[in-house]
Amino acid sequence: MSANLYDLFTSRLPADPRTTFLETGDGAKLSYGDIEASAGRMTRLLGDLGVKPGDRVAAQVDKSPQAVLLYLACLKAGAVYLPLNPAYTADEIGYFLGDAEPRVLVCGPGVAAALTAAAEAAGVGHVLTLGADGSGSLSEQSAGLEPRAGAVERETDDLAAILYTSGTTGRPKGAMITHANLASNALALHRIWGWRDGDVLLHALPIFHVHGLFVALHCALLNASTVLFLARFEADAVIEVLPRSTVMMGVPTFYTRLAGHPGLTPELCANMRLFISGSAPLGAETFRAFEERSGHRILERYGMTETGMIASNPLNGERLPSTVGFPLPGVRVRLAGEDGGIGILEITGPNVFKGYWGKEENTNEDFSPDGWFITGDLAAIGGDGRVSIAGRGKDMIISGGLNVYPKEIENQIDGLDGVRESAVIGIHHPDLGEAVTAVVVADAMGAISERSVCQGLDGKLARFKIPKRVFFIDELPRNAMGKVQKAQLRERFADTFGE
Ligand code: MLC
Ligand code: AMP
């Protein structure tokens, strides 16, 4: 039997094909019955453009039902889907195209001209466009085509997607994720979160990450659930659709903002059965404030790009703040280098990715000699098996659920005129969890200002990576080995953004 994830989804289609799959904020609907033909036409187009099983298809597109169809069409074609944040600059996209060498790039109509040179340089065969409203050459060229029936056969180990993620050094690495990785994780989550008939998913996440694309949409597809598909997170819009929803997934910032919204009440959430949080630590304060305002204890889970979901608080047992619960069925966890009960979390299971695209050395570094994946997160494991994330062993900032790698920002800042050196750190931020903050040593007093640092980064880095504050100091604190003491800097600037 084929291991194509697309076949798993179609095996779970609702009895009534008119059942709504996606309903957008303006009320437009795509039914489950529409998926086969609409995605099938895109699959046909990809085939006509020469996309073969295993070829990469990159997509830097706004969130829309057509973008979801494009993902499903890629699965159906046996192609490898490569989603990219629309906030990335042309420079950033150029790197991904050069590394993954996709056959096709689908991008927003507004950026197609700016990306053409990068696409040509990377040998991308075709650039198609897809706008937030579904318009563009992808839709035009696929419109009249005969839908491709049936999905291309795939083995469990064949790639379904590549998602880029960075390490502490070097450029982003493409995590190779297989059909079996995604299927095992989706089935486990569907089961442990007790998905049932009539569940309606409130979806306000972006769809270029594991969270919004895989965790959220896969559960809904396996359950033939309707998805209230909001273009972005906006607290007023979420409050409006909460009464029609039963399950919501979000990053902690969503819950912090909702807990501060005057419209959040237990009555508003009467239909809700589950609020799930992940991608960054959920503060105990937000957990409590949200419970007070809504009557719901948020279920926190933990995962990463390379592994999908790893652990989850229980649906029926105790949901504890500051813990991420128990390993998913089939997933095993252990600690390496344990000291005082805390060590680096390592995991093994059917969800663990196949390695980094074209980077065997990086892949080897991230696995233990006996084949467990080294997450780089610091954790404790209780006597009952409950996992708590205690910090990060890797130098990474999570701002509003988006990862930022200090090295990437430091390299750009260090290249600016007037800068001697810099250190980029994450400082506690009441809304974003952590905010990107730069500490700069200037060549000379007044050689560069906060504003000119940010202006110098504009266009080179996606806007969410631009420091929210830049501080100037005379010298970076270093240890005897010459390593910058970021903990000292974090302490010194801890109060920058308030409580
Ligand atoms: C937007 N901006 C951010 C930001 N998002 N800055 C820092 N951190 C962020 N996360 C900046 C924009 O560049 C812009 O800056 C300004 O804020 C306003 O943009 P916006 O789009 O209006 O922002 P907002 O709507 O407030 O977005 C915040 C957010 C969003 C938290 C709602 O970032 C979001 O939806 N995050 C979810 C990310 C996610 O899905 N992560 C899952 C990763 S998967 P300027 O300068 O241009 O004005 C993963 C694995 C797992 O980690 O376990 O799930
Ligand atoms: P990414 O590389 O975008 O997949 O981000 C994965 C990282 O997010 C993990 O390695 C953790 O550091 C962090 N993360 C995800 N979920 C949680 C959580 N519930 N608590 C703490 N950290 C989390």
PDB file of C-alpha atoms and ligand atoms in Angstrom, residues 87 204-212 215 232-234 251 253-254 257 278-280 301-305 308-309 398-404 431-432 434-436 462-466 468, ligand 1:
ATOM      1  CA  ALA A  87       8.190  37.909   5.552  1.00  0.00           C
ATOM      2  CA  ALA A 204      -5.216  31.636  13.089  1.00  0.00           C
ATOM      3  CA  LEU A 205      -1.626  30.380  12.674  1.00  0.00           C
ATOM      4  CA  PRO A 206       0.606  30.902   9.656  1.00  0.00           C
ATOM      5  CA  ILE A 207       0.899  27.874   7.368  1.00  0.00           C
ATOM      6  CA  PHE A 208       4.613  27.845   6.663  1.00  0.00           C
ATOM      7  CA  HIS A 209       5.555  26.038   9.910  1.00  0.00           C
ATOM      8  CA  VAL A 210       5.034  22.702  11.571  1.00  0.00           C
ATOM      9  CA  HIS A 211       2.421  24.187  13.911  1.00  0.00           C
ATOM     10  CA  GLY A 212      -0.085  25.721  11.481  1.00  0.00           C
ATOM     11  CA  VAL A 215      -0.185  19.881  13.596  1.00  0.00           C
ATOM     12  CA  ARG A 232      -3.777  35.873  10.591  1.00  0.00           C
ATOM     13  CA  PHE A 233      -4.083  36.118  14.346  1.00  0.00           C
ATOM     14  CA  GLU A 234      -6.128  39.113  15.329  1.00  0.00           C
ATOM     15  CA  VAL A 251       1.510  30.115  20.163  1.00  0.00           C
ATOM     16  CA  THR A 253       1.359  35.189  22.330  1.00  0.00           C
ATOM     17  CA  PHE A 254      -2.146  34.309  21.069  1.00  0.00           C
ATOM     18  CA  ARG A 257      -3.421  38.642  23.897  1.00  0.00           C
ATOM     19  CA  GLY A 278       3.044  25.311  21.700  1.00  0.00           C
ATOM     20  CA  SER A 279       6.115  26.503  19.766  1.00  0.00           C
ATOM     21  CA  ALA A 280       7.443  28.454  22.760  1.00  0.00           C
ATOM     22  CA  ARG A 301       2.568  20.553  24.068  1.00  0.00           C
ATOM     23  CA  TYR A 302       6.158  20.581  22.840  1.00  0.00           C
ATOM     24  CA  GLY A 303       7.784  19.854  19.522  1.00  0.00           C
ATOM     25  CA  MET A 304      10.119  21.050  16.837  1.00  0.00           C
ATOM     26  CA  THR A 305      10.550  21.146  13.084  1.00  0.00           C
ATOM     27  CA  GLY A 308       6.978  17.259  14.826  1.00  0.00           C
ATOM     28  CA  MET A 309       5.341  16.910  18.213  1.00  0.00           C
ATOM     29  CA  ILE A 398      11.696  32.566  20.115  1.00  0.00           C
ATOM     30  CA  SER A 399       9.779  35.763  19.444  1.00  0.00           C
ATOM     31  CA  GLY A 400       6.018  35.385  19.129  1.00  0.00           C
ATOM     32  CA  GLY A 401       6.541  31.728  18.187  1.00  0.00           C
ATOM     33  CA  LEU A 402       9.047  32.583  15.431  1.00  0.00           C
ATOM     34  CA  ASN A 403      12.619  31.420  15.791  1.00  0.00           C
ATOM     35  CA  VAL A 404      15.436  33.891  15.409  1.00  0.00           C
ATOM     36  CA  ASP A 431       3.649  40.022  24.483  1.00  0.00           C
ATOM     37  CA  LEU A 432       6.197  38.160  22.351  1.00  0.00           C
ATOM     38  CA  GLU A 434      11.194  37.092  24.025  1.00  0.00           C
ATOM     39  CA  ALA A 435      12.198  40.128  22.001  1.00  0.00           C
ATOM     40  CA  VAL A 436      15.260  40.295  19.769  1.00  0.00           C
ATOM     41  CA  ALA A 462      12.808  39.631   7.543  1.00  0.00           C
ATOM     42  CA  ARG A 463      11.240  42.389   9.685  1.00  0.00           C
ATOM     43  CA  PHE A 464      10.431  40.089  12.604  1.00  0.00           C
ATOM     44  CA  LYS A 465      14.189  39.527  13.057  1.00  0.00           C
ATOM     45  CA  ILE A 466      15.033  43.243  13.323  1.00  0.00           C
ATOM     46  CA  LYS A 468      13.244  45.733  18.949  1.00  0.00           C
TER      47      LYS A 468
HETATM   48  C1  MLC B   1       5.335  40.077  13.506  1.00  0.00           C
HETATM   49  N1  MLC B   1       6.299  40.938  13.914  1.00  0.00           N
HETATM   50  C2  MLC B   1       7.050  40.331  14.831  1.00  0.00           C
HETATM   51  C3  MLC B   1       6.501  39.030  14.964  1.00  0.00           C
HETATM   52  N2  MLC B   1       5.443  38.909  14.136  1.00  0.00           N
HETATM   53  N3  MLC B   1       8.123  40.735  15.517  1.00  0.00           N
HETATM   54  C4  MLC B   1       8.685  39.862  16.355  1.00  0.00           C
HETATM   55  N4  MLC B   1       8.211  38.601  16.548  1.00  0.00           N
HETATM   56  C5  MLC B   1       7.134  38.173  15.860  1.00  0.00           C
HETATM   57  N5  MLC B   1       6.671  36.912  16.015  1.00  0.00           N
HETATM   58  C6  MLC B   1       6.541  42.330  13.503  1.00  0.00           C
HETATM   59  C7  MLC B   1       6.360  42.571  12.025  1.00  0.00           C
HETATM   60  O1  MLC B   1       7.559  42.362  11.333  1.00  0.00           O
HETATM   61  C8  MLC B   1       5.959  44.034  12.028  1.00  0.00           C
HETATM   62  O2  MLC B   1       7.114  44.800  12.235  1.00  0.00           O
HETATM   63  C9  MLC B   1       5.109  44.141  13.274  1.00  0.00           C
HETATM   64  O3  MLC B   1       5.541  43.102  14.143  1.00  0.00           O
HETATM   65  C10 MLC B   1       3.623  44.017  13.014  1.00  0.00           C
HETATM   66  O4  MLC B   1       3.377  42.825  12.215  1.00  0.00           O
HETATM   67  P1  MLC B   1       2.044  41.960  12.365  1.00  0.00           P
HETATM   68  O5  MLC B   1       2.069  40.907  11.346  1.00  0.00           O
HETATM   69  O6  MLC B   1       0.883  42.903  12.465  1.00  0.00           O
HETATM   70  O7  MLC B   1       2.311  41.303  13.786  1.00  0.00           O
HETATM   71  P2  MLC B   1       1.339  40.490  14.667  1.00  0.00           P
HETATM   72  O8  MLC B   1       0.049  40.268  13.971  1.00  0.00           O
HETATM   73  O9  MLC B   1       1.319  41.145  15.991  1.00  0.00           O
HETATM   74  O10 MLC B   1       2.106  39.080  14.767  1.00  0.00           O
HETATM   75  C11 MLC B   1       2.498  38.493  15.942  1.00  0.00           C
HETATM   76  C12 MLC B   1       2.073  37.018  15.948  1.00  0.00           C
HETATM   77  C13 MLC B   1       2.672  36.324  14.709  1.00  0.00           C
HETATM   78  C14 MLC B   1       2.580  36.419  17.236  1.00  0.00           C
HETATM   79  C15 MLC B   1       0.549  36.944  15.909  1.00  0.00           C
HETATM   80  O11 MLC B   1       4.071  36.499  14.674  1.00  0.00           O
HETATM   81  C16 MLC B   1       2.327  34.862  14.654  1.00  0.00           C
HETATM   82  O12 MLC B   1       1.258  34.480  14.169  1.00  0.00           O
HETATM   83  N6  MLC B   1       3.234  33.988  15.167  1.00  0.00           N
HETATM   84  C17 MLC B   1       3.056  32.549  15.117  1.00  0.00           C
HETATM   85  C18 MLC B   1       4.307  31.906  14.618  1.00  0.00           C
HETATM   86  C19 MLC B   1       4.158  30.378  14.470  1.00  0.00           C
HETATM   87  O13 MLC B   1       3.205  29.871  13.926  1.00  0.00           O
HETATM   88  N7  MLC B   1       5.129  29.618  14.980  1.00  0.00           N
HETATM   89  C20 MLC B   1       5.108  28.177  14.930  1.00  0.00           C
HETATM   90  C21 MLC B   1       6.496  27.663  14.617  1.00  0.00           C
HETATM   91  S1  MLC B   1       6.497  25.883  14.567  1.00  0.00           S
HETATM   92  P3  MLC B   1       7.441  46.148  11.456  1.00  0.00           P
HETATM   93  O14 MLC B   1       8.800  46.494  11.948  1.00  0.00           O
HETATM   94  O15 MLC B   1       7.416  45.793  10.001  1.00  0.00           O
HETATM   95  O16 MLC B   1       6.373  47.103  11.864  1.00  0.00           O
HETATM   96  C22 MLC B   1       7.453  25.425  15.873  1.00  0.00           C
HETATM   97  C23 MLC B   1       7.360  24.005  16.289  1.00  0.00           C
HETATM   98  C24 MLC B   1       6.303  23.824  17.310  1.00  0.00           C
HETATM   99  O17 MLC B   1       8.047  26.225  16.506  1.00  0.00           O
HETATM  100  O18 MLC B   1       6.557  23.270  18.384  1.00  0.00           O
HETATM  101  O19 MLC B   1       5.202  24.261  17.017  1.00  0.00           O
END
